GROMACS .gro file of C-alpha atoms in nm:
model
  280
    1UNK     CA    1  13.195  10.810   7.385
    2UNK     CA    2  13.472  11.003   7.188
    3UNK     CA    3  13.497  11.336   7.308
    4UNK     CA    4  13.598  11.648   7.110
    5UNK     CA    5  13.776  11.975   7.115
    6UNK     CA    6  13.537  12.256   7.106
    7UNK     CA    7  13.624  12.304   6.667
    8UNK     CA    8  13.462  11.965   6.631
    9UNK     CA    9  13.796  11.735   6.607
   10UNK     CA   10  13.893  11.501   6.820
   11UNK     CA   11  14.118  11.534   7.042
   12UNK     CA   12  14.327  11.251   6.948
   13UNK     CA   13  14.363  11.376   6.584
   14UNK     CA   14  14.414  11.820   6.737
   15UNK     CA   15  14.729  11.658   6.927
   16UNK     CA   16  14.898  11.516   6.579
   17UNK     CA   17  14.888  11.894   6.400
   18UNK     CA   18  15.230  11.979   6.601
   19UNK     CA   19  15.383  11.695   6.457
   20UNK     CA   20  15.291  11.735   6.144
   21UNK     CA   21  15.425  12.115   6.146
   22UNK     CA   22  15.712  12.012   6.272
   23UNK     CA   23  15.793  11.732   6.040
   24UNK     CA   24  15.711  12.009   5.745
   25UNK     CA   25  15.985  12.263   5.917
   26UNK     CA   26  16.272  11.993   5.960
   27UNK     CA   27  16.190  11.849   5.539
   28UNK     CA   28  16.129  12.168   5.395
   29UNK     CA   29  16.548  12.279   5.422
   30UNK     CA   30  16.623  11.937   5.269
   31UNK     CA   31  16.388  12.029   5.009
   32UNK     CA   32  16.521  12.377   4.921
   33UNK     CA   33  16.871  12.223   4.914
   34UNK     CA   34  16.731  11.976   4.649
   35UNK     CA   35  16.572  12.246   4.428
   36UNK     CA   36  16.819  12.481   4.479
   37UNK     CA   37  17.102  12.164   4.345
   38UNK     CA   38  16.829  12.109   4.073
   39UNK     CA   39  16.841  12.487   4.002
   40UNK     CA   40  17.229  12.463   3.990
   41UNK     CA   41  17.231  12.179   3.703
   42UNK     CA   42  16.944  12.394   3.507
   43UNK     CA   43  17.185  12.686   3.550
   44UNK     CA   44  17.474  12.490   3.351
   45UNK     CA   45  17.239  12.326   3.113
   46UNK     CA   46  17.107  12.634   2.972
   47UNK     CA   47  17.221  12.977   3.130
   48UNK     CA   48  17.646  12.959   3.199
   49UNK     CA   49  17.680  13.021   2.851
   50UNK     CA   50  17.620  13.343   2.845
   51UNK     CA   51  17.566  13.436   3.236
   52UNK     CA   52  17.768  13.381   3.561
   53UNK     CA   53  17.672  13.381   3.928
   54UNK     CA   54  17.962  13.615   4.100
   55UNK     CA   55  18.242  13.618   3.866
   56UNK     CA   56  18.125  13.840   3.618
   57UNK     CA   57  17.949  13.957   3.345
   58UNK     CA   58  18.004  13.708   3.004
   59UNK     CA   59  17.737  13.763   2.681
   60UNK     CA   60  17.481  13.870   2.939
   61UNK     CA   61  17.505  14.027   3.269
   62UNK     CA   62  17.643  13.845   3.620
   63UNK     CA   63  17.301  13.667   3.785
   64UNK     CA   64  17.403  13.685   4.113
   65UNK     CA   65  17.132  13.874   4.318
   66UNK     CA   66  16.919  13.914   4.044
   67UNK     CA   67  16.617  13.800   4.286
   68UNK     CA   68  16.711  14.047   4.508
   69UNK     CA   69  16.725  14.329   4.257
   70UNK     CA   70  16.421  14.218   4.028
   71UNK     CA   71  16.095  14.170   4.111
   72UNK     CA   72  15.999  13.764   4.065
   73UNK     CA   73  15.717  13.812   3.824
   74UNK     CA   74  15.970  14.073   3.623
   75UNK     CA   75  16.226  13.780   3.618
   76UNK     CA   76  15.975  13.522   3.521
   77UNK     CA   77  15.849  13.760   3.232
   78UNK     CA   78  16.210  13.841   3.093
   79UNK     CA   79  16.333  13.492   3.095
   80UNK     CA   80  16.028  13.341   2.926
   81UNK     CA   81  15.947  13.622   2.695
   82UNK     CA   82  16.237  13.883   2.681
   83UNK     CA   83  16.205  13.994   2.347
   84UNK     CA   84  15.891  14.066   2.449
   85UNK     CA   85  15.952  14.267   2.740
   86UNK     CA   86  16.190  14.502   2.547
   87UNK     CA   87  15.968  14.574   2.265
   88UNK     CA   88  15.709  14.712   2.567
   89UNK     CA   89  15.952  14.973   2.666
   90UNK     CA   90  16.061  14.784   2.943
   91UNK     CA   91  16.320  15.067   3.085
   92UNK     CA   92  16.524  14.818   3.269
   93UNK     CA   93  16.514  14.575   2.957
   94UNK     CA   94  16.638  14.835   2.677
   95UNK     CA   95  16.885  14.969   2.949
   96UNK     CA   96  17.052  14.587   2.958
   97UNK     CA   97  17.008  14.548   2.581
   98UNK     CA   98  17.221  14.875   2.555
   99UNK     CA   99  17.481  14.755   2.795
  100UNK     CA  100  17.543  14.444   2.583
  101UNK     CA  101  17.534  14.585   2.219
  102UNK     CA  102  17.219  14.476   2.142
  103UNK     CA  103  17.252  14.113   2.213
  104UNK     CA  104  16.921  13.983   2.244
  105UNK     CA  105  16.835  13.659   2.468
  106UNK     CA  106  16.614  13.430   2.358
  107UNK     CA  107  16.278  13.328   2.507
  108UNK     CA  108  16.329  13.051   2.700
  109UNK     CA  109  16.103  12.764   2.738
  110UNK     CA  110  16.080  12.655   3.114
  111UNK     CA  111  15.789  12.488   3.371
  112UNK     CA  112  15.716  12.642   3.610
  113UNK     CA  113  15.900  12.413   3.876
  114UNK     CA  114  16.245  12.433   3.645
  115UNK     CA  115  16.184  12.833   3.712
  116UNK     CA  116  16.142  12.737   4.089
  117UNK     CA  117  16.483  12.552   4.108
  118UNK     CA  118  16.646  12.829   3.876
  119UNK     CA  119  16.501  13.049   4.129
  120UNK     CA  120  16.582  12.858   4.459
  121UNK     CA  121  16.960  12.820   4.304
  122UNK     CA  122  17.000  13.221   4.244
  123UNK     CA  123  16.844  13.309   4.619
  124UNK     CA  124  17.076  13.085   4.760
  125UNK     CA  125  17.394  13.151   4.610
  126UNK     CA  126  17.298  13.518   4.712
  127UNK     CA  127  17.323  13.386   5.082
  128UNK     CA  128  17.685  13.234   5.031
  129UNK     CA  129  17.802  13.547   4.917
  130UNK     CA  130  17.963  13.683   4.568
  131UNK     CA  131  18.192  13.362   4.564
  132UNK     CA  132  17.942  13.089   4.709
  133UNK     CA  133  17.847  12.902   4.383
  134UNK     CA  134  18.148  12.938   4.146
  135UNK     CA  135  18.130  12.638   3.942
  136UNK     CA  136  18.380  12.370   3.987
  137UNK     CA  137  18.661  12.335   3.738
  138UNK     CA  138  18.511  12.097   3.535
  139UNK     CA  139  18.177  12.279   3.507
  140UNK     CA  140  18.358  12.564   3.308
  141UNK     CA  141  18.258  12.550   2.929
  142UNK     CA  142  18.516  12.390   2.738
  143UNK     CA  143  18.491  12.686   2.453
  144UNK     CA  144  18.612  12.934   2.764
  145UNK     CA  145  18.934  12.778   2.801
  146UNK     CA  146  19.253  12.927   2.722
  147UNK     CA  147  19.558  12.848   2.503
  148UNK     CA  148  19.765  12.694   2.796
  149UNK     CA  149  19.509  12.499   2.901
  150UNK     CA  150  19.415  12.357   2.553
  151UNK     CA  151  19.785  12.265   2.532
  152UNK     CA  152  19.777  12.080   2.895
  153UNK     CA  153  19.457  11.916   2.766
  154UNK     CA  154  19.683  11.778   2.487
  155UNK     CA  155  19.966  11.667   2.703
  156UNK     CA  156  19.711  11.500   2.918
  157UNK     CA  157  19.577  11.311   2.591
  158UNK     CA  158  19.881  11.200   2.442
  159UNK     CA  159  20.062  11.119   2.776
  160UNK     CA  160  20.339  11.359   2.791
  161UNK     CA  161  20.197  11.450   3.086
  162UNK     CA  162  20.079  11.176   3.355
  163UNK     CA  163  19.711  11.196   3.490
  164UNK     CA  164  19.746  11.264   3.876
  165UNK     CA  165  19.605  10.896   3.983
  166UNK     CA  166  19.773  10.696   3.743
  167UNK     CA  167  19.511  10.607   3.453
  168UNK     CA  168  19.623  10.566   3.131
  169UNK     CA  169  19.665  10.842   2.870
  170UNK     CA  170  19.364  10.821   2.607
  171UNK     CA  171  19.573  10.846   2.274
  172UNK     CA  172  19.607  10.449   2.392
  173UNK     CA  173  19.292  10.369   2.265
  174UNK     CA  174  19.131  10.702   2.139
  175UNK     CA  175  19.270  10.917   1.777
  176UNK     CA  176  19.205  11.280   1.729
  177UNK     CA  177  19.316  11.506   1.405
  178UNK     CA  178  19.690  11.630   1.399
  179UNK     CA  179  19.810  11.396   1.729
  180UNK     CA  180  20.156  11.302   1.605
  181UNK     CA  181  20.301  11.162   1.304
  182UNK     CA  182  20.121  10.769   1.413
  183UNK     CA  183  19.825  10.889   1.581
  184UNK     CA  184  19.692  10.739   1.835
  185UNK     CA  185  19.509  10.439   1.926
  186UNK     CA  186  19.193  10.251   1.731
  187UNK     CA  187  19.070  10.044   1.987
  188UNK     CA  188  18.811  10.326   2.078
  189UNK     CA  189  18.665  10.599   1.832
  190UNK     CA  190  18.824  10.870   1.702
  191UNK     CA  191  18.749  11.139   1.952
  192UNK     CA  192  18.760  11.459   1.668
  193UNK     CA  193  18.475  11.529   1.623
  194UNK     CA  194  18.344  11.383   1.965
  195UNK     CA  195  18.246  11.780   2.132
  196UNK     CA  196  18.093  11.906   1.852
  197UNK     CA  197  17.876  11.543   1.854
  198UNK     CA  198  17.796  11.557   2.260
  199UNK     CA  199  17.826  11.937   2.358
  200UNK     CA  200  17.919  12.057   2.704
  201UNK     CA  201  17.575  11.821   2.784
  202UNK     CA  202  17.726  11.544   2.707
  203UNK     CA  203  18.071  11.567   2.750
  204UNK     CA  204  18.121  11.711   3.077
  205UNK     CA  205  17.949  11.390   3.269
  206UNK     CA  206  18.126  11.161   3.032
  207UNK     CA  207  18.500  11.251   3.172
  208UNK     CA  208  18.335  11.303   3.525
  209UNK     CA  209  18.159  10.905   3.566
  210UNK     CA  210  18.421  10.744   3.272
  211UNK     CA  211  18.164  10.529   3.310
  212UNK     CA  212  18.159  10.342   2.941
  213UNK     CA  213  18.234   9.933   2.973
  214UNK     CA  214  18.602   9.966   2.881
  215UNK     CA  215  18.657  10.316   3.072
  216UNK     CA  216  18.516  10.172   3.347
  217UNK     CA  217  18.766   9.922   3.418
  218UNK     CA  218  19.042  10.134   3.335
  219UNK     CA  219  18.971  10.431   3.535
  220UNK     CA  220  18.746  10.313   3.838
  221UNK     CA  221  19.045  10.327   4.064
  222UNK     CA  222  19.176  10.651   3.867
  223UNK     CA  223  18.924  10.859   3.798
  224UNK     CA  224  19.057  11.180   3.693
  225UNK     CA  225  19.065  11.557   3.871
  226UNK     CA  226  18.807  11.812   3.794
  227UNK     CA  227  19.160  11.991   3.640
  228UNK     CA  228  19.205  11.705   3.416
  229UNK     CA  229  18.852  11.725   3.327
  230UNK     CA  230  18.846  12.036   3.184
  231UNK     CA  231  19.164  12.062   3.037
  232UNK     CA  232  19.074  11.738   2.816
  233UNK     CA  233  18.732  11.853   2.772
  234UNK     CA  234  18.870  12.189   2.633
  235UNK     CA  235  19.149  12.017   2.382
  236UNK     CA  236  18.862  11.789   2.278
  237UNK     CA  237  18.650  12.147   2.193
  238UNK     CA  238  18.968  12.297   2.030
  239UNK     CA  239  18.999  12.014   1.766
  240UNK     CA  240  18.606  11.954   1.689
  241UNK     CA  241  18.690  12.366   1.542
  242UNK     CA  242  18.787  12.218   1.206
  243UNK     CA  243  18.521  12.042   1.016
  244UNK     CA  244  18.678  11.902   0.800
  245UNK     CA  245  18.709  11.541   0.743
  246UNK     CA  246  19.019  11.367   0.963
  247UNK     CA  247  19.253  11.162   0.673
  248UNK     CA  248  19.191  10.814   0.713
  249UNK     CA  249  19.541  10.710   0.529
  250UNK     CA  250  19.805  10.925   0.722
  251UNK     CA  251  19.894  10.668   1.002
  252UNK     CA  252  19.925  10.387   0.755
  253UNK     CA  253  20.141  10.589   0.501
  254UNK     CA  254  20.367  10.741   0.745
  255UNK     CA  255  20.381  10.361   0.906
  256UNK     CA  256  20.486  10.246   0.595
  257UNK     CA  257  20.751  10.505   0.520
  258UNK     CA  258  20.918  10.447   0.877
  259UNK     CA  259  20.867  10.099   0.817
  260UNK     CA  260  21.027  10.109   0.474
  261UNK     CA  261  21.319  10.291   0.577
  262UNK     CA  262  21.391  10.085   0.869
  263UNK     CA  263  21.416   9.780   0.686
  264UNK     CA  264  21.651   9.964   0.438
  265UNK     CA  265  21.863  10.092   0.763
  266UNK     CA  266  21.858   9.749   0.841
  267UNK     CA  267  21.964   9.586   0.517
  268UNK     CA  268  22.236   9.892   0.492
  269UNK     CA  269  22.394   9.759   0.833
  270UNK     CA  270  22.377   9.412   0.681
  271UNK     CA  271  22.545   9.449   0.401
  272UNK     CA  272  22.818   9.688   0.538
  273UNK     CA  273  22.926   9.419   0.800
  274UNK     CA  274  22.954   9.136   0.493
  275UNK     CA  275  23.116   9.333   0.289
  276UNK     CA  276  23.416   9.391   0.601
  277UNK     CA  277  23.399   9.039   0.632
  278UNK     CA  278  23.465   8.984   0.270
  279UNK     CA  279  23.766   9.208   0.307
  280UNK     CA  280  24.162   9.046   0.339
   0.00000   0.00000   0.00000
């Protein structure tokens, strides 16, 4: 006969709730360090335009602490709906809408569990500390970058200047507008035009994985620095500025014309050195 605990279970079955409790306190860190990473890529996606955690104010104010300063449901509210919330009266709302000249965010359309990980992200950069979750290199937006580092971007694409582990320049295979009087390569596509196309989405994890067929097998071995990253990601931002359509002829005309004078130089020489020979 089974016997039971005076709540009606049976023993067997009381005696597994520790272990169960304790198995939910050792996952549940592992899963706040997951939705707090998730949080991190959400931030990037869709906030570090305009917002930093701990360096900063940009377009909007500097996040970091916001959880700690704001109540949740006010957060939740302003972020989903904060047009909304300044039209109320919102004191706090107008007072931020003053302090950036009227810049106006727009509602933003998250679930509930991306507002969780957004959440989880902010509460735990809080915990590192003003410094704890400044973004790596390569997570700054390409648009942010300055002159110098446009211009290293451009060494770093045309080869003047060697990538740290030894891959190959890109102007090898890869063209952009205005990249010396040849160009560069056609064995890829022309990369003009190629930030505007993919955004900070799609561009930062392209120079990150260089994970394409040919890229691949050209970089596996020498993948580049988060440095590198960003520098070529910000040159590639600087030239997708112009819109206006790349010319198609320049490499072949200016080909031609060294090509053509060469072969005059050439025929110069030649007919120098018969004509001494000629000579008594």
């Amino acid at each position: 006969m089974r016997t039971h605990a005076q709540d009606g279970r049976p023993r067997r079955a009381r005696g597994l709730v520790p272990v169960i409790q304790l198995l939910a306190l050792v996952a549940a860190p592992v899963a706040g360090a997951q939705s707090a990473s998730q949080g991190a890529t959400l931030f990037t996606q869709r906030c570090a335009t305009c917002h930093t955690v701990g360096e900063g104010d940009r377009v909007g104010p500097d996040l970091h602490g916001v959880m700690e300063r704001r109540d949740e449901a006010w957060v939740t509210r302003f972020i989903t709906s904060p047009g909304a919330v300044i039209d109320e009266g919102d004191p706090v709302a107008n007072a931020l809408l003053k302090q950036f000249n009227g810049i106006r965010m727009p509602d933003q359309q998250l679930a509930p569990e991306e507002l969780g990980a957004l959440y989880a992200f902010f509460r735990d950069c809080a915990k590192k500390g003003p410094g704890g979750c400044k973004p790596s290199p390569a997570a700054k937006m390409g648009t942010d970058a300055t002159s110098e580092e446009v211009a290293r971007g451009r060494r770093l694409f045309e080869g003047t200047e060697a990538l740290a582990k030894g891959g190959p320049a890109c102007f090898g295979c890869h063209d952009v507008r205005g990249l010396g009087v040849a160009g560069g390569g056609t064995l890829g596509p022309n990369l003009t035009f190629a930030f505007a196309r993919m955004g900070e989405r799609g561009m930062r994890p392209l120079l990150a994985k260089l994970d394409t067929p040919m890229m691949a097998a050209l970089y596996a071995k020498a993948p580049l620095e988060e440095e590198e990253q960003y520098a070529l990601k910000a040159y590639l931002a600087d030239v997708s500025r112009d819109g206006s359509k790349p010319r198609t002829d320049r490499d072949f005309f200016y080909l031609g014309l060294v090509g053509m004078l060469a072969v005059l130089g050439f025929m110069g020489v030649a007919f120098n050195a018969h004509t001494k020979r000629g000579q008594p």
